[in-house]
Amino acid sequence: MESQRSIPIAYSVDVVVVGGATHAVEAAAAAARKGATVFLAAPRPYLGDDLCATLRLWRPPGKDPATDLGRRLFSPSAQGDAVTPHQIKATLDEALLDAGVQFLYGCYATDVLVDSAGKPAGIVMANRAGRQAVVARVILDATDRAVVARLAGAQFRPWPGGRHEFRRIVIGNNVRTGEGVRGSRTGITVSSREAQKTAEFIEYSFTLPVADGSFAELARAEQRARDLTFAPDNLDEAETLSYVPPDAMHGRAALEGPWPGADKVDLGIFRPKGVERIYVLSGCADITREVAGQLLQPMGLMEVAHRIGEAAAEEASQLAPPDRPRLAGSAAGESSRVGEVKETLRGVRPVSAGLPTVPAGERALPVLGEYDVVVIGGGTSGAPAGIAAARQGVRTLVVEYLHGLGGVGTLGLIGRYHRGRQVGFTAEVDRGVAALEGAPKPGREWNVHCKMEWWRREIVRAGGDIWFGAVGCGAVVADGCVRGVVVATPAGRGVVLAKVVVDATGNADAADAAGAETVFVGPSHIAVQGTGLPVRPLGASYRNSDYLLVDDSDMLDTWRAFIAARRKGGYDTGQLIDTRERRRIVGDYTLTILDQMTGRTFPDTVVQSLSNYDSHGYPIHPYFALVPPGKDGRPSGGSPYTPYRCLLPKGLDGILVIGLGASAHRDAMALIRMQADLQNQGYAAGVAAAMAVKANKPLREINIRALQKHLVEIGNIPEEVLTHKDSFPLPNEEIAAAVEGLGRGPVQPRNAAVVLSHQDIALPLLRKAYGAAEGDAKLTYARFLGMCGDATGIDTLIAALDAVDTWDAKLPLGVAADYSQLPTPVDGLIYALGYARDKRALPAILRKAETLDANVDLSHHQAVAIALETLGDPSAAPVLASVIGKPGIMGHAVTTLQEPGSRILPLREIILARALYRCGDHGGLGEQILRGYLDDQRGVLARHAKAVLEASKDRR
């Protein structure tokens, strides 16, 4: 049972279109041009899934486009030639934008709203941001299975049992043969510069047993189809199967003969009998299955879609706005109250506030499945978790939103390792992928299709199930224990019960919905690693990029990222936004950069990582302002350990959180997020989950030593881990030696980390050393004292800063992110003065602040801003306002769809505005700028602005 709740209204429109197919876009644009306000909810991260997800990218013989949009989709391609997925997706994006249709990707319809008279009044949709309502006068259901009409109570013919015919298209050269599969060459070819070969569209047909039309049954059929059609040299593969749904709707009218033409057909065949205000635009219309097969060909539904869109707009114009829309409750029946259904109800953006709501009554949710272990997310760590759990003999399900496994290493096109320990399970993965490719040994770059297939095969071989095209959107929680997840599928929303849930979303989505404490960009900083979204050439496996800032839980932010990427061209655009930093849990333990740099050991280590400091963004820990970069321009890396406790959300049982969502300080994440290490982490989590199931114990009570021994046996972690204890606190003698070492030449990374991690013991020693030191050593000790909040060395720091005539050169952290800059030595002086919290430092800092302008590097603006806001003195406000008023500093908020620009400009503006606001503001300028960023389409900036304003309000 799901208790009563209020669902935020994201959109109120005349017509809501559910589905992202070409005919859905045609109908939405036609309705908008007829004067209706329209919102379209697309399930995938693109439009045109009827063509792109099936790879039916050419015009059928004798079929010419009948609408302007159809001509744009297939022009200038001649009949019989294939267009690219990019051409389809980009054209449809622009068609909706030109028509003024609002739309989002990644949204599944889960419920139908009703008005005070019980008539349909819109939908409820689910996505990575949670669940939201769309109030509408008319609903246009363009989903493959007519899910909205089914939810509204429309009647359908029964799904006949037995075997059903399906088709799947791949781009390759080798036609698979075997029992039950027929492959035919289409003669339509495409060339790949990346693969240096020409390949052909190959269409397979087969009959598969499908007992009913449930999502689980169709998911099993899809796995079997992939078994039958994969070939190592395939350059692309259809995401979904093509088939004619056998269970047509009972319409207001029925078409029992041939198709009479879009202009003559009775639109009653597209309207469910006994249900008002809904159109069904799919193969489920009340037509013969032969006609349905014709209309499901490319462009087959577009002409009638145009007519239906106009009819929907006309009908909406005759209706009053829905009166008191709500989500009706339902009887409990035999429903069990396993726990409370928890979910996110904030709106499509984390910054949404004050949204109107619709009431939702208590209602029963269907149980879609019961498993021992459910893994939400089949990416870099999720696929290994699914394999590991299934190999341990427990019933396992992997739920993945996209239609391939492996995350950034496959669909994200980062098809090679940067660093990471390529040992243990990861070594097995590499051998398996190389064997599938036919390569003699694992290479530096893998074939992403082969790696996706290896992940899939191993889960299926171990007895696990995979649901592609489904998204976790909630959790079932009882007495602080997660008992299952809420999943939105193309067939609706329901619960999958589980003994253990593994949250591998990379964004702690399931844990956040369950009520776990999480952290991301907040009031204290706006540091976040840069994001990529690659253009995808046919046959490519490696396209690493970094040009965006994206909040994965912000649906508007991800929407604008995809549109911007598709304006670049190419064969296709990646479907996975390659964010390197996302929302993280606060776990039983939070790993820190100081743990890593001191080589801290733990009794419950489950992963050892290996990396240089590969951060695609600037760091925030004081450590980085005290340690000079290494020879490669980066801070030192290493081989840090991650304890099991980092996977456990504080206060919650029954759930493990892995990947980028694990519990680590943001600066520490850069050293543990390498693909090779996350693969091994995911494997460890899968085994741990299975151990808890088999022992019937909570996750915190499993035999950690037994888990570690298994990981040692397969080579994931070194044997010495079995003897490790927590090495903290370090011996006093070691701390004293580190303090002494600071005065001898350049600061060594480990000495700095030892001192900063043991400040209670180190501070008296630092004061004594400062008093006895001279020259550079005295300044070094003053820096450390200031960073630790001690003003003993304030005079030395002020004198050093006053002696600086010009800003020193920036220290770029790598080459990927323009804004990724380390603190310079001068920045370090300013930070130390600010953190010392002594007002005597103000004049020196303000003198440097006055020299800031648009030509000064970001790190210097940031150092001054953070130092001044830490001191919080109102006398700094006029100076900060003056800096912000200089040419080029203000005016970088983006509230409309624009091409991605420099990330430095908005970051600099918002950081300075935050400092001004916290120093008491000046003429309301700081607050004005922050409020302007609340509507910024870049979710990271909007989230930070909101957090700063709310933190100030809370203090007041």
PDB file of N, CA, C and O in Angstrom, residues 115-172:
ATOM      1  N   ASP A 115     -10.636  14.371 -12.610  1.00  0.00           N
ATOM      2  CA  ASP A 115     -11.197  15.604 -12.052  1.00  0.00           C
ATOM      3  C   ASP A 115     -12.317  15.265 -11.079  1.00  0.00           C
ATOM      4  O   ASP A 115     -12.547  14.102 -10.726  1.00  0.00           O
ATOM      5  N   SER A 116     -13.035  16.282 -10.654  1.00  0.00           N
ATOM      6  CA  SER A 116     -14.086  16.080  -9.651  1.00  0.00           C
ATOM      7  C   SER A 116     -15.211  15.188 -10.164  1.00  0.00           C
ATOM      8  O   SER A 116     -15.950  14.598  -9.374  1.00  0.00           O
ATOM      9  N   ALA A 117     -15.333  15.070 -11.489  1.00  0.00           N
ATOM     10  CA  ALA A 117     -16.362  14.206 -12.073  1.00  0.00           C
ATOM     11  C   ALA A 117     -15.823  12.818 -12.396  1.00  0.00           C
ATOM     12  O   ALA A 117     -16.537  11.992 -12.979  1.00  0.00           O
ATOM     13  N   GLY A 118     -14.577  12.572 -12.066  1.00  0.00           N
ATOM     14  CA  GLY A 118     -13.985  11.267 -12.330  1.00  0.00           C
ATOM     15  C   GLY A 118     -13.471  11.078 -13.734  1.00  0.00           C
ATOM     16  O   GLY A 118     -13.142   9.957 -14.131  1.00  0.00           O
ATOM     17  N   LYS A 119     -13.353  12.170 -14.513  1.00  0.00           N
ATOM     18  CA  LYS A 119     -12.862  12.072 -15.888  1.00  0.00           C
ATOM     19  C   LYS A 119     -11.364  12.355 -15.949  1.00  0.00           C
ATOM     20  O   LYS A 119     -10.838  13.107 -15.130  1.00  0.00           O
ATOM     21  N   PRO A 120     -10.660  11.755 -16.931  1.00  0.00           N
ATOM     22  CA  PRO A 120      -9.216  11.961 -17.032  1.00  0.00           C
ATOM     23  C   PRO A 120      -8.852  13.435 -17.061  1.00  0.00           C
ATOM     24  O   PRO A 120      -9.487  14.237 -17.765  1.00  0.00           O
ATOM     25  N   ALA A 121      -7.825  13.785 -16.277  1.00  0.00           N
ATOM     26  CA  ALA A 121      -7.434  15.191 -16.138  1.00  0.00           C
ATOM     27  C   ALA A 121      -5.934  15.367 -16.188  1.00  0.00           C
ATOM     28  O   ALA A 121      -5.402  16.344 -15.658  1.00  0.00           O
ATOM     29  N   GLY A 122      -5.230  14.426 -16.823  1.00  0.00           N
ATOM     30  CA  GLY A 122      -3.784  14.528 -16.900  1.00  0.00           C
ATOM     31  C   GLY A 122      -3.121  13.249 -16.437  1.00  0.00           C
ATOM     32  O   GLY A 122      -3.771  12.204 -16.285  1.00  0.00           O
ATOM     33  N   ILE A 123      -1.832  13.320 -16.215  1.00  0.00           N
ATOM     34  CA  ILE A 123      -1.066  12.122 -15.851  1.00  0.00           C
ATOM     35  C   ILE A 123      -0.164  12.421 -14.663  1.00  0.00           C
ATOM     36  O   ILE A 123       0.069  13.577 -14.303  1.00  0.00           O
ATOM     37  N   VAL A 124       0.355  11.359 -14.078  1.00  0.00           N
ATOM     38  CA  VAL A 124       1.494  11.445 -13.167  1.00  0.00           C
ATOM     39  C   VAL A 124       2.648  10.743 -13.860  1.00  0.00           C
ATOM     40  O   VAL A 124       2.462   9.682 -14.474  1.00  0.00           O
ATOM     41  N   MET A 125       3.819  11.340 -13.806  1.00  0.00           N
ATOM     42  CA  MET A 125       4.984  10.749 -14.465  1.00  0.00           C
ATOM     43  C   MET A 125       6.104  10.558 -13.447  1.00  0.00           C
ATOM     44  O   MET A 125       6.183  11.255 -12.430  1.00  0.00           O
ATOM     45  N   ALA A 126       6.971   9.582 -13.725  1.00  0.00           N
ATOM     46  CA  ALA A 126       8.123   9.297 -12.872  1.00  0.00           C
ATOM     47  C   ALA A 126       9.395   9.435 -13.682  1.00  0.00           C
ATOM     48  O   ALA A 126       9.428   9.145 -14.886  1.00  0.00           O
ATOM     49  N   ASN A 127      10.448   9.878 -13.007  1.00  0.00           N
ATOM     50  CA  ASN A 127      11.758  10.047 -13.628  1.00  0.00           C
ATOM     51  C   ASN A 127      12.800  10.063 -12.518  1.00  0.00           C
ATOM     52  O   ASN A 127      12.480   9.795 -11.353  1.00  0.00           O
ATOM     53  N   ARG A 128      14.032  10.406 -12.838  1.00  0.00           N
ATOM     54  CA  ARG A 128      15.089  10.382 -11.819  1.00  0.00           C
ATOM     55  C   ARG A 128      14.898  11.452 -10.754  1.00  0.00           C
ATOM     56  O   ARG A 128      15.522  11.391  -9.692  1.00  0.00           O
ATOM     57  N   ALA A 129      14.049  12.419 -11.017  1.00  0.00           N
ATOM     58  CA  ALA A 129      13.765  13.453 -10.015  1.00  0.00           C
ATOM     59  C   ALA A 129      12.632  13.048  -9.084  1.00  0.00           C
ATOM     60  O   ALA A 129      12.332  13.769  -8.138  1.00  0.00           O
ATOM     61  N   GLY A 130      11.998  11.910  -9.327  1.00  0.00           N
ATOM     62  CA  GLY A 130      10.888  11.469  -8.492  1.00  0.00           C
ATOM     63  C   GLY A 130       9.619  11.321  -9.299  1.00  0.00           C
ATOM     64  O   GLY A 130       9.608  10.755 -10.393  1.00  0.00           O
ATOM     65  N   ARG A 131       8.513  11.862  -8.761  1.00  0.00           N
ATOM     66  CA  ARG A 131       7.222  11.776  -9.436  1.00  0.00           C
ATOM     67  C   ARG A 131       6.574  13.144  -9.437  1.00  0.00           C
ATOM     68  O   ARG A 131       6.646  13.874  -8.441  1.00  0.00           O
ATOM     69  N   GLN A 132       5.927  13.491 -10.570  1.00  0.00           N
ATOM     70  CA  GLN A 132       5.274  14.787 -10.717  1.00  0.00           C
ATOM     71  C   GLN A 132       3.973  14.607 -11.499  1.00  0.00           C
ATOM     72  O   GLN A 132       3.804  13.644 -12.241  1.00  0.00           O
ATOM     73  N   ALA A 133       3.081  15.580 -11.344  1.00  0.00           N
ATOM     74  CA  ALA A 133       1.808  15.568 -12.054  1.00  0.00           C
ATOM     75  C   ALA A 133       1.859  16.527 -13.237  1.00  0.00           C
ATOM     76  O   ALA A 133       2.527  17.564 -13.188  1.00  0.00           O
ATOM     77  N   VAL A 134       1.155  16.162 -14.289  1.00  0.00           N
ATOM     78  CA  VAL A 134       0.917  17.041 -15.427  1.00  0.00           C
ATOM     79  C   VAL A 134      -0.598  17.126 -15.600  1.00  0.00           C
ATOM     80  O   VAL A 134      -1.249  16.143 -15.977  1.00  0.00           O
ATOM     81  N   VAL A 135      -1.159  18.275 -15.295  1.00  0.00           N
ATOM     82  CA  VAL A 135      -2.607  18.478 -15.423  1.00  0.00           C
ATOM     83  C   VAL A 135      -2.908  18.851 -16.867  1.00  0.00           C
ATOM     84  O   VAL A 135      -2.253  19.725 -17.442  1.00  0.00           O
ATOM     85  N   ALA A 136      -3.894  18.194 -17.459  1.00  0.00           N
ATOM     86  CA  ALA A 136      -4.211  18.446 -18.866  1.00  0.00           C
ATOM     87  C   ALA A 136      -5.694  18.184 -19.133  1.00  0.00           C
ATOM     88  O   ALA A 136      -6.325  17.364 -18.464  1.00  0.00           O
ATOM     89  N   ARG A 137      -6.219  18.870 -20.128  1.00  0.00           N
ATOM     90  CA  ARG A 137      -7.625  18.667 -20.509  1.00  0.00           C
ATOM     91  C   ARG A 137      -7.788  17.415 -21.379  1.00  0.00           C
ATOM     92  O   ARG A 137      -8.821  16.755 -21.319  1.00  0.00           O
ATOM     93  N   VAL A 138      -6.758  17.128 -22.192  1.00  0.00           N
ATOM     94  CA  VAL A 138      -6.809  15.976 -23.096  1.00  0.00           C
ATOM     95  C   VAL A 138      -5.479  15.241 -23.010  1.00  0.00           C
ATOM     96  O   VAL A 138      -4.416  15.873 -22.915  1.00  0.00           O
ATOM     97  N   ILE A 139      -5.542  13.914 -23.066  1.00  0.00           N
ATOM     98  CA  ILE A 139      -4.342  13.074 -23.032  1.00  0.00           C
ATOM     99  C   ILE A 139      -4.196  12.380 -24.374  1.00  0.00           C
ATOM    100  O   ILE A 139      -5.158  11.773 -24.885  1.00  0.00           O
ATOM    101  N   LEU A 140      -2.999  12.432 -24.909  1.00  0.00           N
ATOM    102  CA  LEU A 140      -2.692  11.721 -26.145  1.00  0.00           C
ATOM    103  C   LEU A 140      -1.657  10.651 -25.803  1.00  0.00           C
ATOM    104  O   LEU A 140      -0.505  10.952 -25.524  1.00  0.00           O
ATOM    105  N   ASP A 141      -2.102   9.401 -25.794  1.00  0.00           N
ATOM    106  CA  ASP A 141      -1.271   8.264 -25.386  1.00  0.00           C
ATOM    107  C   ASP A 141      -0.576   7.683 -26.616  1.00  0.00           C
ATOM    108  O   ASP A 141      -1.187   6.980 -27.417  1.00  0.00           O
ATOM    109  N   ALA A 142       0.709   7.971 -26.751  1.00  0.00           N
ATOM    110  CA  ALA A 142       1.488   7.453 -27.879  1.00  0.00           C
ATOM    111  C   ALA A 142       2.505   6.414 -27.415  1.00  0.00           C
ATOM    112  O   ALA A 142       3.524   6.198 -28.073  1.00  0.00           O
ATOM    113  N   THR A 143       2.246   5.753 -26.294  1.00  0.00           N
ATOM    114  CA  THR A 143       3.134   4.689 -25.834  1.00  0.00           C
ATOM    115  C   THR A 143       2.882   3.415 -26.626  1.00  0.00           C
ATOM    116  O   THR A 143       1.775   3.181 -27.121  1.00  0.00           O
ATOM    117  N   ASP A 144       3.897   2.573 -26.739  1.00  0.00           N
ATOM    118  CA  ASP A 144       3.781   1.345 -27.531  1.00  0.00           C
ATOM    119  C   ASP A 144       2.660   0.449 -27.031  1.00  0.00           C
ATOM    120  O   ASP A 144       1.965  -0.194 -27.819  1.00  0.00           O
ATOM    121  N   ARG A 145       2.491   0.374 -25.715  1.00  0.00           N
ATOM    122  CA  ARG A 145       1.529  -0.551 -25.132  1.00  0.00           C
ATOM    123  C   ARG A 145       0.274   0.161 -24.645  1.00  0.00           C
ATOM    124  O   ARG A 145      -0.507  -0.401 -23.888  1.00  0.00           O
ATOM    125  N   ALA A 146       0.063   1.418 -25.049  1.00  0.00           N
ATOM    126  CA  ALA A 146      -1.120   2.188 -24.641  1.00  0.00           C
ATOM    127  C   ALA A 146      -1.295   2.161 -23.129  1.00  0.00           C
ATOM    128  O   ALA A 146      -2.387   1.947 -22.608  1.00  0.00           O
ATOM    129  N   VAL A 147      -0.184   2.410 -22.422  1.00  0.00           N
ATOM    130  CA  VAL A 147      -0.191   2.252 -20.970  1.00  0.00           C
ATOM    131  C   VAL A 147      -1.127   3.240 -20.289  1.00  0.00           C
ATOM    132  O   VAL A 147      -1.774   2.920 -19.284  1.00  0.00           O
ATOM    133  N   VAL A 148      -1.224   4.473 -20.809  1.00  0.00           N
ATOM    134  CA  VAL A 148      -2.082   5.467 -20.173  1.00  0.00           C
ATOM    135  C   VAL A 148      -3.550   5.055 -20.294  1.00  0.00           C
ATOM    136  O   VAL A 148      -4.324   5.153 -19.329  1.00  0.00           O
ATOM    137  N   ALA A 149      -3.928   4.599 -21.461  1.00  0.00           N
ATOM    138  CA  ALA A 149      -5.308   4.147 -21.645  1.00  0.00           C
ATOM    139  C   ALA A 149      -5.624   2.975 -20.719  1.00  0.00           C
ATOM    140  O   ALA A 149      -6.722   2.885 -20.153  1.00  0.00           O
ATOM    141  N   ARG A 150      -4.679   2.072 -20.554  1.00  0.00           N
ATOM    142  CA  ARG A 150      -4.891   0.939 -19.646  1.00  0.00           C
ATOM    143  C   ARG A 150      -5.077   1.431 -18.213  1.00  0.00           C
ATOM    144  O   ARG A 150      -5.951   0.943 -17.480  1.00  0.00           O
ATOM    145  N   LEU A 151      -4.240   2.399 -17.810  1.00  0.00           N
ATOM    146  CA  LEU A 151      -4.358   2.943 -16.460  1.00  0.00           C
ATOM    147  C   LEU A 151      -5.699   3.645 -16.259  1.00  0.00           C
ATOM    148  O   LEU A 151      -6.232   3.681 -15.147  1.00  0.00           O
ATOM    149  N   ALA A 152      -6.241   4.203 -17.343  1.00  0.00           N
ATOM    150  CA  ALA A 152      -7.514   4.916 -17.251  1.00  0.00           C
ATOM    151  C   ALA A 152      -8.717   3.982 -17.282  1.00  0.00           C
ATOM    152  O   ALA A 152      -9.861   4.446 -17.185  1.00  0.00           O
ATOM    153  N   GLY A 153      -8.464   2.693 -17.452  1.00  0.00           N
ATOM    154  CA  GLY A 153      -9.572   1.742 -17.422  1.00  0.00           C
ATOM    155  C   GLY A 153     -10.066   1.285 -18.773  1.00  0.00           C
ATOM    156  O   GLY A 153     -11.109   0.616 -18.855  1.00  0.00           O
ATOM    157  N   ALA A 154      -9.359   1.614 -19.848  1.00  0.00           N
ATOM    158  CA  ALA A 154      -9.773   1.155 -21.174  1.00  0.00           C
ATOM    159  C   ALA A 154      -9.706  -0.371 -21.250  1.00  0.00           C
ATOM    160  O   ALA A 154      -8.886  -1.011 -20.582  1.00  0.00           O
ATOM    161  N   GLN A 155     -10.546  -0.943 -22.081  1.00  0.00           N
ATOM    162  CA  GLN A 155     -10.607  -2.391 -22.230  1.00  0.00           C
ATOM    163  C   GLN A 155      -9.796  -2.829 -23.453  1.00  0.00           C
ATOM    164  O   GLN A 155      -9.862  -2.208 -24.519  1.00  0.00           O
ATOM    165  N   PHE A 156      -9.069  -3.932 -23.278  1.00  0.00           N
ATOM    166  CA  PHE A 156      -8.224  -4.463 -24.342  1.00  0.00           C
ATOM    167  C   PHE A 156      -8.532  -5.935 -24.558  1.00  0.00           C
ATOM    168  O   PHE A 156      -8.968  -6.637 -23.639  1.00  0.00           O
ATOM    169  N   ARG A 157      -8.285  -6.387 -25.748  1.00  0.00           N
ATOM    170  CA  ARG A 157      -8.407  -7.806 -26.027  1.00  0.00           C
ATOM    171  C   ARG A 157      -7.311  -8.558 -25.264  1.00  0.00           C
ATOM    172  O   ARG A 157      -6.253  -8.006 -25.016  1.00  0.00           O
ATOM    173  N   PRO A 158      -7.542  -9.813 -24.901  1.00  0.00           N
ATOM    174  CA  PRO A 158      -6.537 -10.550 -24.120  1.00  0.00           C
ATOM    175  C   PRO A 158      -5.294 -10.836 -24.952  1.00  0.00           C
ATOM    176  O   PRO A 158      -5.368 -11.006 -26.177  1.00  0.00           O
ATOM    177  N   TRP A 159      -4.159 -10.885 -24.272  1.00  0.00           N
ATOM    178  CA  TRP A 159      -2.912 -11.273 -24.927  1.00  0.00           C
ATOM    179  C   TRP A 159      -2.947 -12.784 -25.135  1.00  0.00           C
ATOM    180  O   TRP A 159      -3.066 -13.545 -24.174  1.00  0.00           O
ATOM    181  N   PRO A 160      -2.860 -13.247 -26.374  1.00  0.00           N
ATOM    182  CA  PRO A 160      -2.907 -14.694 -26.604  1.00  0.00           C
ATOM    183  C   PRO A 160      -1.618 -15.364 -26.150  1.00  0.00           C
ATOM    184  O   PRO A 160      -0.512 -14.832 -26.350  1.00  0.00           O
ATOM    185  N   GLY A 161      -1.717 -16.493 -25.499  1.00  0.00           N
ATOM    186  CA  GLY A 161      -0.518 -17.217 -25.067  1.00  0.00           C
ATOM    187  C   GLY A 161       0.234 -17.806 -26.249  1.00  0.00           C
ATOM    188  O   GLY A 161      -0.157 -17.668 -27.407  1.00  0.00           O
ATOM    189  N   GLY A 162       1.318 -18.470 -25.966  1.00  0.00           N
ATOM    190  CA  GLY A 162       2.104 -19.120 -27.010  1.00  0.00           C
ATOM    191  C   GLY A 162       3.252 -18.262 -27.501  1.00  0.00           C
ATOM    192  O   GLY A 162       3.763 -17.384 -26.796  1.00  0.00           O
ATOM    193  N   ARG A 163       3.665 -18.491 -28.740  1.00  0.00           N
ATOM    194  CA  ARG A 163       4.817 -17.825 -29.316  1.00  0.00           C
ATOM    195  C   ARG A 163       4.368 -16.632 -30.157  1.00  0.00           C
ATOM    196  O   ARG A 163       3.301 -16.643 -30.768  1.00  0.00           O
ATOM    197  N   HIS A 164       5.225 -15.624 -30.196  1.00  0.00           N
ATOM    198  CA  HIS A 164       4.914 -14.397 -30.939  1.00  0.00           C
ATOM    199  C   HIS A 164       6.127 -13.994 -31.773  1.00  0.00           C
ATOM    200  O   HIS A 164       7.281 -14.255 -31.402  1.00  0.00           O
ATOM    201  N   GLU A 165       5.852 -13.336 -32.883  1.00  0.00           N
ATOM    202  CA  GLU A 165       6.930 -12.955 -33.796  1.00  0.00           C
ATOM    203  C   GLU A 165       7.509 -11.605 -33.405  1.00  0.00           C
ATOM    204  O   GLU A 165       6.780 -10.642 -33.129  1.00  0.00           O
ATOM    205  N   PHE A 166       8.849 -11.549 -33.400  1.00  0.00           N
ATOM    206  CA  PHE A 166       9.580 -10.332 -33.104  1.00  0.00           C
ATOM    207  C   PHE A 166      10.649 -10.125 -34.168  1.00  0.00           C
ATOM    208  O   PHE A 166      11.071 -11.057 -34.851  1.00  0.00           O
ATOM    209  N   ARG A 167      11.099  -8.879 -34.270  1.00  0.00           N
ATOM    210  CA  ARG A 167      12.188  -8.541 -35.184  1.00  0.00           C
ATOM    211  C   ARG A 167      13.229  -7.693 -34.460  1.00  0.00           C
ATOM    212  O   ARG A 167      12.899  -6.929 -33.549  1.00  0.00           O
ATOM    213  N   ARG A 168      14.467  -7.850 -34.884  1.00  0.00           N
ATOM    214  CA  ARG A 168      15.554  -7.030 -34.337  1.00  0.00           C
ATOM    215  C   ARG A 168      16.559  -6.750 -35.438  1.00  0.00           C
ATOM    216  O   ARG A 168      16.912  -7.642 -36.221  1.00  0.00           O
ATOM    217  N   ILE A 169      17.025  -5.514 -35.495  1.00  0.00           N
ATOM    218  CA  ILE A 169      17.957  -5.075 -36.530  1.00  0.00           C
ATOM    219  C   ILE A 169      19.319  -4.789 -35.915  1.00  0.00           C
ATOM    220  O   ILE A 169      19.405  -4.212 -34.811  1.00  0.00           O
ATOM    221  N   VAL A 170      20.357  -5.196 -36.602  1.00  0.00           N
ATOM    222  CA  VAL A 170      21.727  -4.848 -36.211  1.00  0.00           C
ATOM    223  C   VAL A 170      22.438  -4.283 -37.439  1.00  0.00           C
ATOM    224  O   VAL A 170      22.001  -4.473 -38.573  1.00  0.00           O
ATOM    225  N   ILE A 171      23.522  -3.581 -37.181  1.00  0.00           N
ATOM    226  CA  ILE A 171      24.397  -3.127 -38.269  1.00  0.00           C
ATOM    227  C   ILE A 171      25.676  -3.929 -38.172  1.00  0.00           C
ATOM    228  O   ILE A 171      26.430  -3.816 -37.200  1.00  0.00           O
ATOM    229  N   GLY A 172      25.918  -4.770 -39.147  1.00  0.00           N
ATOM    230  CA  GLY A 172      27.094  -5.642 -39.137  1.00  0.00           C
ATOM    231  C   GLY A 172      27.289  -6.264 -40.497  1.00  0.00           C
ATOM    232  O   GLY A 172      26.731  -5.807 -41.498  1.00  0.00           O
TER     233      GLY A 172
END
